[in-house]
XYZ file of C-alpha atoms in Angstrom:
434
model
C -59.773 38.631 48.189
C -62.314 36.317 49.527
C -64.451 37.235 52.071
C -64.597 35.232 55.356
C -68.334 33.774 54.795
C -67.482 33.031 51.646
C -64.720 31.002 52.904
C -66.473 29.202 55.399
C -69.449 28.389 52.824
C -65.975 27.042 50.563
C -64.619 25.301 53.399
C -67.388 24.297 56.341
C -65.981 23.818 59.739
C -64.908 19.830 60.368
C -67.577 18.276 62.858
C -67.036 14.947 62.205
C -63.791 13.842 63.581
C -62.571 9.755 62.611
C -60.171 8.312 64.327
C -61.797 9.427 67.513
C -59.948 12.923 66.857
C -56.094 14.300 67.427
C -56.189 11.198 69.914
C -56.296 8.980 67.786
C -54.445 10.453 64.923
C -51.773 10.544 67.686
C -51.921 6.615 68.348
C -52.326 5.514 64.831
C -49.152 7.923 64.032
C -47.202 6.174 66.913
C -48.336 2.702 66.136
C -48.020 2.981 62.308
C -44.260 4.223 62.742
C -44.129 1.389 66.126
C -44.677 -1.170 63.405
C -42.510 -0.291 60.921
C -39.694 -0.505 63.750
C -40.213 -3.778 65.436
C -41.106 -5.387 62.287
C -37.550 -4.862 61.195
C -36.206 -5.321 64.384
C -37.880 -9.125 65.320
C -37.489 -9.878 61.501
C -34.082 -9.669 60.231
C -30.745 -11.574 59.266
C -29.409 -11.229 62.546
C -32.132 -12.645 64.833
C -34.853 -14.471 62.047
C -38.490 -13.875 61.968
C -40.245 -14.254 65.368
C -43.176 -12.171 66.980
C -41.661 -10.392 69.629
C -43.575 -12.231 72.814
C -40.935 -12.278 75.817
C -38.825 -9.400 77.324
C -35.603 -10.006 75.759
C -37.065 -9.368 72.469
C -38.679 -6.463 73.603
C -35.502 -5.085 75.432
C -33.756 -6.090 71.468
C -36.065 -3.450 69.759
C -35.755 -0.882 72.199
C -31.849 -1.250 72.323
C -32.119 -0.945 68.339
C -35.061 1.840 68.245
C -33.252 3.914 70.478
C -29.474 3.378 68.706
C -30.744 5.596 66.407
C -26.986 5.994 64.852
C -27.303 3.255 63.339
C -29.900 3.599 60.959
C -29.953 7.073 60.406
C -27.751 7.371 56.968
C -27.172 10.695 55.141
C -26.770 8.864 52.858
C -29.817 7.381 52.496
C -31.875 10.100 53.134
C -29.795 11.632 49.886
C -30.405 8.493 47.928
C -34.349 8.648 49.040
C -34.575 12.606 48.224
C -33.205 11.985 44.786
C -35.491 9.240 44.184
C -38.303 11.455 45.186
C -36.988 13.970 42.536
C -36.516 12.068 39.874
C -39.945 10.930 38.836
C -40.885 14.377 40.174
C -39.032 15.365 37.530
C -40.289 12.694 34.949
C -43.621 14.022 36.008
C -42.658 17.140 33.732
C -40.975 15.975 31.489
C -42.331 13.217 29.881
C -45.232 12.951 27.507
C -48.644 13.073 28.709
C -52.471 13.171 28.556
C -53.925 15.414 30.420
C -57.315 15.009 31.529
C -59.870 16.532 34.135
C -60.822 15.093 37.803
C -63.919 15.354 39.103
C -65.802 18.950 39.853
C -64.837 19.965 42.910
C -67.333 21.988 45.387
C -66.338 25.369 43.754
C -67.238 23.596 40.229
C -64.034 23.865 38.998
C -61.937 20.537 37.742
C -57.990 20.063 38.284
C -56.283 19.230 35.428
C -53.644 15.768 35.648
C -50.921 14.595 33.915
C -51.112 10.875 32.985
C -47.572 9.433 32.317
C -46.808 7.159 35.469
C -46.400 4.448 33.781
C -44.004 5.527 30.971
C -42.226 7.156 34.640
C -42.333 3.241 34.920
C -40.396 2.405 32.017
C -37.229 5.197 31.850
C -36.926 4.483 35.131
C -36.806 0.795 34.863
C -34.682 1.269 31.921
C -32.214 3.519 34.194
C -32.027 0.388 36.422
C -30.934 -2.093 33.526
C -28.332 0.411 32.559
C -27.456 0.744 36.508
C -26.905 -2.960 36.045
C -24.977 -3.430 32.667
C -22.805 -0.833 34.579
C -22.494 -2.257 38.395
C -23.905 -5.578 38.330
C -25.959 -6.758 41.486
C -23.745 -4.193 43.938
C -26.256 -1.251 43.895
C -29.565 -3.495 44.454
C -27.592 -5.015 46.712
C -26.742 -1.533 48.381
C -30.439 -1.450 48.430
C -31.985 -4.443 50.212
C -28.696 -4.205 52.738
C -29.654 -0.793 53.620
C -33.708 -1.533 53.647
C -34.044 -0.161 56.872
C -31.790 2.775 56.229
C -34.143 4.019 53.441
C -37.398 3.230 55.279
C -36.461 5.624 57.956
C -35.846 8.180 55.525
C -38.548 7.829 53.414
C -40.531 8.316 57.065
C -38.526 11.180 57.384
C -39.063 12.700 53.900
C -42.893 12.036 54.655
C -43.045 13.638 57.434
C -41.516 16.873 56.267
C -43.603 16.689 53.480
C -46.837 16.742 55.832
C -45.829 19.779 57.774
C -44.888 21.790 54.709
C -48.680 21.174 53.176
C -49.851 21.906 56.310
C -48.633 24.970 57.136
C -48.725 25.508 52.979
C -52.253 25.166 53.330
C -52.829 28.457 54.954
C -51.223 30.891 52.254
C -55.085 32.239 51.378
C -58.127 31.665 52.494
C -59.848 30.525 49.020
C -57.541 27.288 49.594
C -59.911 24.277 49.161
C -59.785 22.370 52.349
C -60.738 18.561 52.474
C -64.303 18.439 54.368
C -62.629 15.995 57.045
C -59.480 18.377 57.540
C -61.288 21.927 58.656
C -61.311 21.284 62.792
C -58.924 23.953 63.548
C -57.184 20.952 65.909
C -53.653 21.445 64.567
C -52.893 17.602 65.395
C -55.661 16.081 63.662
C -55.620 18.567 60.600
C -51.878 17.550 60.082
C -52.616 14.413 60.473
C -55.888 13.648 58.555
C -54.410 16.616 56.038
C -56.028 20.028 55.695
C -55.876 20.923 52.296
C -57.781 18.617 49.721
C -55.496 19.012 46.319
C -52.292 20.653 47.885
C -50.170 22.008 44.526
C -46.726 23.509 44.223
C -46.695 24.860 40.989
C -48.097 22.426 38.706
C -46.977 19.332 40.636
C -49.660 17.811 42.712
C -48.740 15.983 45.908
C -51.147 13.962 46.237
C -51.212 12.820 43.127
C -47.962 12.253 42.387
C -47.204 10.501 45.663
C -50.385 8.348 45.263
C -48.962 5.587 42.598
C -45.648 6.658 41.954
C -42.461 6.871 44.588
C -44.446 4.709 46.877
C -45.611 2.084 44.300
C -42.600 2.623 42.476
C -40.400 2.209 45.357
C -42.051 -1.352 46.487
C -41.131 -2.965 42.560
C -37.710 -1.384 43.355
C -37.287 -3.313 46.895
C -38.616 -6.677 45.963
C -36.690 -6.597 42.815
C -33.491 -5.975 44.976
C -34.468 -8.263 47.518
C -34.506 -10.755 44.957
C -31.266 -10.366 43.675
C -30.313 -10.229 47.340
C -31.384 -14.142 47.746
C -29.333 -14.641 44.312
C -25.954 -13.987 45.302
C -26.255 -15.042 48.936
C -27.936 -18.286 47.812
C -26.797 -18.595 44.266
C -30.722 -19.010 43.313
C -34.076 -17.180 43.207
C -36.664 -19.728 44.842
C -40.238 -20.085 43.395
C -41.363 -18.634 46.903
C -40.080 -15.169 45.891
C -41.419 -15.433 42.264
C -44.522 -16.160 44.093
C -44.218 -13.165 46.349
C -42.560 -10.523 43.456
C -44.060 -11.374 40.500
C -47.966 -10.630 41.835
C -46.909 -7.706 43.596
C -44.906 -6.289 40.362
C -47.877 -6.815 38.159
C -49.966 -5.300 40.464
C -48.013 -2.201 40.433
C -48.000 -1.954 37.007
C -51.522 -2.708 36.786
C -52.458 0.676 39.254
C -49.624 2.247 36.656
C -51.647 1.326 33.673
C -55.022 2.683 34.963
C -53.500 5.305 36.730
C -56.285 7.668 35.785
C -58.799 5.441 37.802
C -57.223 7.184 40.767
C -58.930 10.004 40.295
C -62.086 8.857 41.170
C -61.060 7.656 44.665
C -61.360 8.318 47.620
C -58.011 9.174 48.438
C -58.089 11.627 45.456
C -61.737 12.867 45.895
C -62.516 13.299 49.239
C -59.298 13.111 51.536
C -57.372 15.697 52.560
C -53.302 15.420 51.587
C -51.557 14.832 55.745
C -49.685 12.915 57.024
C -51.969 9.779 57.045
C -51.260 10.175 53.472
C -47.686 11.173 52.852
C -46.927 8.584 55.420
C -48.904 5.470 53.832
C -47.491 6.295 50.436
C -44.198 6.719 50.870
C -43.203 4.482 54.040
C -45.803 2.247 54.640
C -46.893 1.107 50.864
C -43.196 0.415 49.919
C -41.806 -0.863 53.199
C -44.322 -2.897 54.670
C -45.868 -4.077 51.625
C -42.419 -5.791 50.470
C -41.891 -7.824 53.707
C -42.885 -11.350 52.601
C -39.943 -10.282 49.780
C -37.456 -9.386 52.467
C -38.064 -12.150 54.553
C -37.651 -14.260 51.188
C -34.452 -13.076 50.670
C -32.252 -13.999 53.863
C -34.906 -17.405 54.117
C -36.012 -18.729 51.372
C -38.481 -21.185 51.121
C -39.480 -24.166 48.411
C -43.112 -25.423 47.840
C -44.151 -28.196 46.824
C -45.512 -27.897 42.963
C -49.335 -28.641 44.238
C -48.533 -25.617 46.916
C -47.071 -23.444 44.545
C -49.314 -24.446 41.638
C -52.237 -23.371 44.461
C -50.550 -20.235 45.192
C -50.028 -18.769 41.484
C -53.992 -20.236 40.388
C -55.366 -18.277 44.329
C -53.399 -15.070 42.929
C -54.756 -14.802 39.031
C -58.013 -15.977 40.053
C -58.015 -12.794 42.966
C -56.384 -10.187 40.908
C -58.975 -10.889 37.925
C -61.905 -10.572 40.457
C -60.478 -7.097 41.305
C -59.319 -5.991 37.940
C -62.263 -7.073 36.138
C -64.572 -5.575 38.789
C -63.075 -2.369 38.895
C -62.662 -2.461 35.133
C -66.666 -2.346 34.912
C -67.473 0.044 37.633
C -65.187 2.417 35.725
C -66.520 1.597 32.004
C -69.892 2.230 33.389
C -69.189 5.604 35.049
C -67.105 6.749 31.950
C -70.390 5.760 29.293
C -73.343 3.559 30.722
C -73.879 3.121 26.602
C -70.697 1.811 26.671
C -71.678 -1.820 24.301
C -69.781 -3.513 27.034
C -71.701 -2.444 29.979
C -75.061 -1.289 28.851
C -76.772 -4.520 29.568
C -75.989 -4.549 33.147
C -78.974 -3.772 35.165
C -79.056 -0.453 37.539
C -81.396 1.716 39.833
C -81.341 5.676 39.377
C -80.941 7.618 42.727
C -83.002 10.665 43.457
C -79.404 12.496 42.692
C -79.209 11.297 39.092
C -76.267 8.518 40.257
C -76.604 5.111 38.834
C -75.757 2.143 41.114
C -75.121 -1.026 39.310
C -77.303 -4.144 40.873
C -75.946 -6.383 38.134
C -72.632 -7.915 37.230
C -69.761 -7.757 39.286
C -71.292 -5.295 41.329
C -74.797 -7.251 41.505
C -72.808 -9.869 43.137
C -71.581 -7.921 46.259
C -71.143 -4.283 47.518
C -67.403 -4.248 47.627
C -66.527 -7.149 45.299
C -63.497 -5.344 44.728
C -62.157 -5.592 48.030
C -62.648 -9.204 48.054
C -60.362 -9.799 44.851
C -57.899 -7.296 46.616
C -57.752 -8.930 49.744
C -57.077 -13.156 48.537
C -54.542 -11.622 45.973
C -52.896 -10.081 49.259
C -53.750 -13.511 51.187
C -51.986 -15.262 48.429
C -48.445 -13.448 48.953
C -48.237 -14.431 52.229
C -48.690 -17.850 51.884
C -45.866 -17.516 49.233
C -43.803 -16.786 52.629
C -44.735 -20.148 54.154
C -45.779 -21.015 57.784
C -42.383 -20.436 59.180
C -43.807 -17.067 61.352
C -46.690 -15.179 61.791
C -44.815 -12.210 60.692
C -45.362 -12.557 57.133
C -49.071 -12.883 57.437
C -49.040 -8.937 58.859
C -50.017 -8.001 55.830
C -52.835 -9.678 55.455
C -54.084 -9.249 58.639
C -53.798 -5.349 58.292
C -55.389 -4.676 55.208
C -58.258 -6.888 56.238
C -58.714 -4.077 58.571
C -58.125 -1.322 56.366
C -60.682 -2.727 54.194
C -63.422 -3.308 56.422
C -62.056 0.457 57.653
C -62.918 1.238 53.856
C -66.086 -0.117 53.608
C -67.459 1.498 56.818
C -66.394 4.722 55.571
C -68.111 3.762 52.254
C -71.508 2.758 53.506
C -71.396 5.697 55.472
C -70.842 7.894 52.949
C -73.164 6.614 50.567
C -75.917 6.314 53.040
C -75.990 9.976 53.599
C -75.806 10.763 49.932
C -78.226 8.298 48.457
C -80.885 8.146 51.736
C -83.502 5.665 51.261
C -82.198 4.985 47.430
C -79.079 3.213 49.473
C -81.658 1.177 51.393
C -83.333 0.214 48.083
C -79.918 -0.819 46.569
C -79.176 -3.010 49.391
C -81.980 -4.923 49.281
C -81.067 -5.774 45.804
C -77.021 -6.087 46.131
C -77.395 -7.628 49.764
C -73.607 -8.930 50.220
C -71.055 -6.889 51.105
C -68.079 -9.107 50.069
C -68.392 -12.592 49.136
C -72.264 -14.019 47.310
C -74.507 -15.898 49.772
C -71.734 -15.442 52.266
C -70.918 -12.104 53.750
C-alpha cells in the first residue's frame, strides 16, 4: 500500500487551474455541446445554412433542442456503442507492434499497441462488404440520422468521463495528470484526473485519441457523399475537395499513429471529459460539416477555384507532414543521416531544440501547415454562409490556445535556454511574418 506522502510526492496537488477553473470548464462544456446543437439546427435540409441572427431562429433551435424525442434514437445510441466496440475489439485482436511511451514521473513506460491503421483497413473492408450487400441504404441510414448519432456519441462520451473519473480513485498509487489533482470535482472531471486511465489492457485515451473519433469523421463524409449521389445523381468536385483532404488526413494520423505518443494530449493531459468529448463528438461531428453541408447543397467551382483549392491543400498538408516528420526523426536519432545536419542548441536539461530546418523557420510551423489545410476545406464549401468557415475559425483558436500552453510550458522547463532559442527561431508561425 502506498503511503499518503508518497502519494502526494506521485501526484502533487493541482495549483494551476486553466480555463479559469470548474467555471470555466462549466462554460466551455455548455458552449462546446451549445455548438454542436445550433449548428445542426440553423444548418440543415429543412431550413439551409444561415447564422442564427434574429429571434425566430433562435426560438427554431430551442423548439428543436428542447424536442429532445426527436433525436434521441435507441437506436443510434446501439449503432454508436457497437461502433465503439468494434475497433475496441480490433484493438485486441489484430496484429501489432508494441512499443514504449515516454517515462512517466514514477520512471516507468506504458506499453502501446500500434495497429490503428490496419483497424483502418478491416473496417473499411467491412464497409465495402456492407455495400456489395445493401447498396447506398446503410450510409444513407447514416448521414440521415447525423444528428441522431452525434447526440449519442455525446452521450457515450460523457459516460465514459464519469466512469474514469470516479475509476480514477480505486488506489491511491493511480498516476494523476499534474493539471487534474485540484480536488474540485467539476474541473477534475472535466480537465480529467487520471493521466493514462486503463481497463485491463485497453487504454482510453489512447484508443479514443485516433481511432472512433478519426475513424468516425472518414465514415460521415464518406456517407455524406453518397448522400449528395443519390439525391443529386452526382458527387460535385466541392465535396471531393472537402472529403478527399480530410480522408487522407485521417489516414495520415493512422499511419504515424505512434507520433501520438509524444503529445500533449498523450503526455501531459489528463483523460476527462475535455477529452472523451473532443474525440468522440466534436472531432467527428463538427469536423465533417463542410461535408454535410455539401451533401443537401452542393456547390461547383470554377477549375481556377478548384485548381486553387486542391494546390492551397497539398501545399498545407506537406508543410505539416514534412515538419512534423523532422521534429520526430530528430527526437527518435539526431544521427539520423536525414536530420543530422540540421543545426540545434543543447538546453541545460540535455533537450535539443532544433534552430534549423522546418523548425528554424518558425516555432510552431506545424500549426501553420495544419491550419491553411483546414482553411482550404472550407473554401471547398463556398461563400454561400459563414457556417462552413466555423471550422476554421475555431481551430485558429485552439491553436493559438496550443501554442500559449506550449510557450508556457517550455518556458518553465528550458528557463533562459527558451529565451536563447527564441532569439534564434524568432517566428512563431509564418517567416518574417508572425
Amino acid at each position: 500500500m502506498v503511503s499518503q506522502s508518497s502519494a502526494q510526492t506521485l501526484n502533487p496537488r493541482t495549483v494551476h487551474r486553466e480555463f479559469f477553473g470548474a467555471p470555466g470548464a462549466l462554460a466551455v462544456m455548455t458552449g462546446t455541446v451549445s455548438v454542436v446543437f445550433v449548428w445542426y439546427f440553423s444548418c440543415n435540409p429543412q431550413v439551409g445554412c444561415r447564422l442564427p441572427t434574429t429571434h425566430e431562429q433562435w426560438s427554431h433551435i430551442l423548439r428543436g433542442a428542447f424536442n429532445y424525442h426527436d433525436y434521441l434514437s435507441p437506436t443510434a445510441l446501439a449503432a454508436y456503442t457497437m461502433w465503439w466496440t468494434w475497433l475496441a475489439f480490433l484493438y485486441f485482436v489484430l496484429p501489432a507492434s508494441v512499443i514504449q511511451g515516454v517515462e512517466l514521473r514514477d520512471g516507468s513506460r506504458l506499453k502501446y499497441p500500434i495497429n490503428g491503421l490496419s483497424s483502418f483497413v478491416v473496417t473499411l473492408a467491412v464497409a465495402l462488404a456492407a455495400y456489395t450487400q445493401w447498396g447506398t441504404e446503410p450510409f444513407v441510414w447514416i448521414a440521415d440520422h447525423y444528428f441522431h448519432l452525434a447526440v449519442s456519441s455525446l452521450l457515450f462520451a460523457t459516460t465514459q468521463a464519469l466512469f474514469v473519473y470516479t475509476y480514477s480513485f480505486r488506489r491511491s498509487s493511480v498516476m494523476l495528470a499534474l493539471a487534474g489533482n485540484s480536488c474540485n470535482p467539476i474541473y477534475d472531471f472535466f480537465i480529467g484526473r487520471e493521466l493514462n486511465p486503463r481497463v485491463g489492457a485497453l487504454d482510453l485515451k489512447f484508443f479514443c485519441e485516433l481511432r472512433p473519433g478519426i475513424m468516425g469523421w472518414v465514415l460521415l463524409n464518406t456517407s455524406f457523399a453518397i448522400r449528395q449521389y443519390t439525391q443529386f445523381g452526382s458527387v460535385s468536385n466541392s465535396m471531393w475537395l472537402a472529403i478527399v483532404p480530410q480522408i487522407a488526413y485521417c489516414i495520415d494520423t493512422l499511419v504515424f499513429e505512434r507520433n501520438v505518443l509524444t503529445t500533449m494530449d498523450i503526455v501531459t493531459d489528463g483523460f476527462g471529459w475535455m477529452l472523451s468529448f473532443g474525440d468522440l463528438t466534436w472531432v467527428p461531428v463538427m469536423y465533417s460539416l463542410q461535408a454535410r453541408f455539401l451533401a443537401f447543397h452542393p456547390v461547383h467551382h470554377s477549375s481556377p477555384m478548384a485548381a486553387f483549392i486542391a494546390v492551397l491543400a497539398v501545399a498545407s498538408f506537406l508543410v505539416f507532414r514534412l515538419s512534423n516528420s523532422e521534429k520526430n526523426a530528430f527526437r527518435t536519432d539526431p544521427n539520423d543521416p536525414a536530420v543530422r545536419h540540421l543545426k540545434y542548441i543543447t538546453t541545460e536539461s540535455g533537450s535539443k531544440l532544433l534552430v534549423s530546418g522546418w523548425w528554424g523557420m518558425a516555432r510552431h510551423i506545424n500549426y501553420t501547415g495544419d491550419w491553411f489545410f483546414g482553411l482550404a476545406q472550407c473554401l471547398a464549401a463556398g461563400f454561400e454562409t459563414p457556417m462552413t468557415y466555423f471550422f476554421a475559425v475555431y481551430f485558429l483558436v485552439l491553436l493559438l490556445h496550443r501554442n500559449y500552453r506550449d510557450e508556457c510550458k517550455c518556458r518553465d522547463k528550458y528557463k533562459k535556454d527558451w529565451i536563447r532559442y527564441c532569439e534564434q527561431v524568432p517566428y512563431l508561425f509564418i517567416p518574417y511574418v508572425i
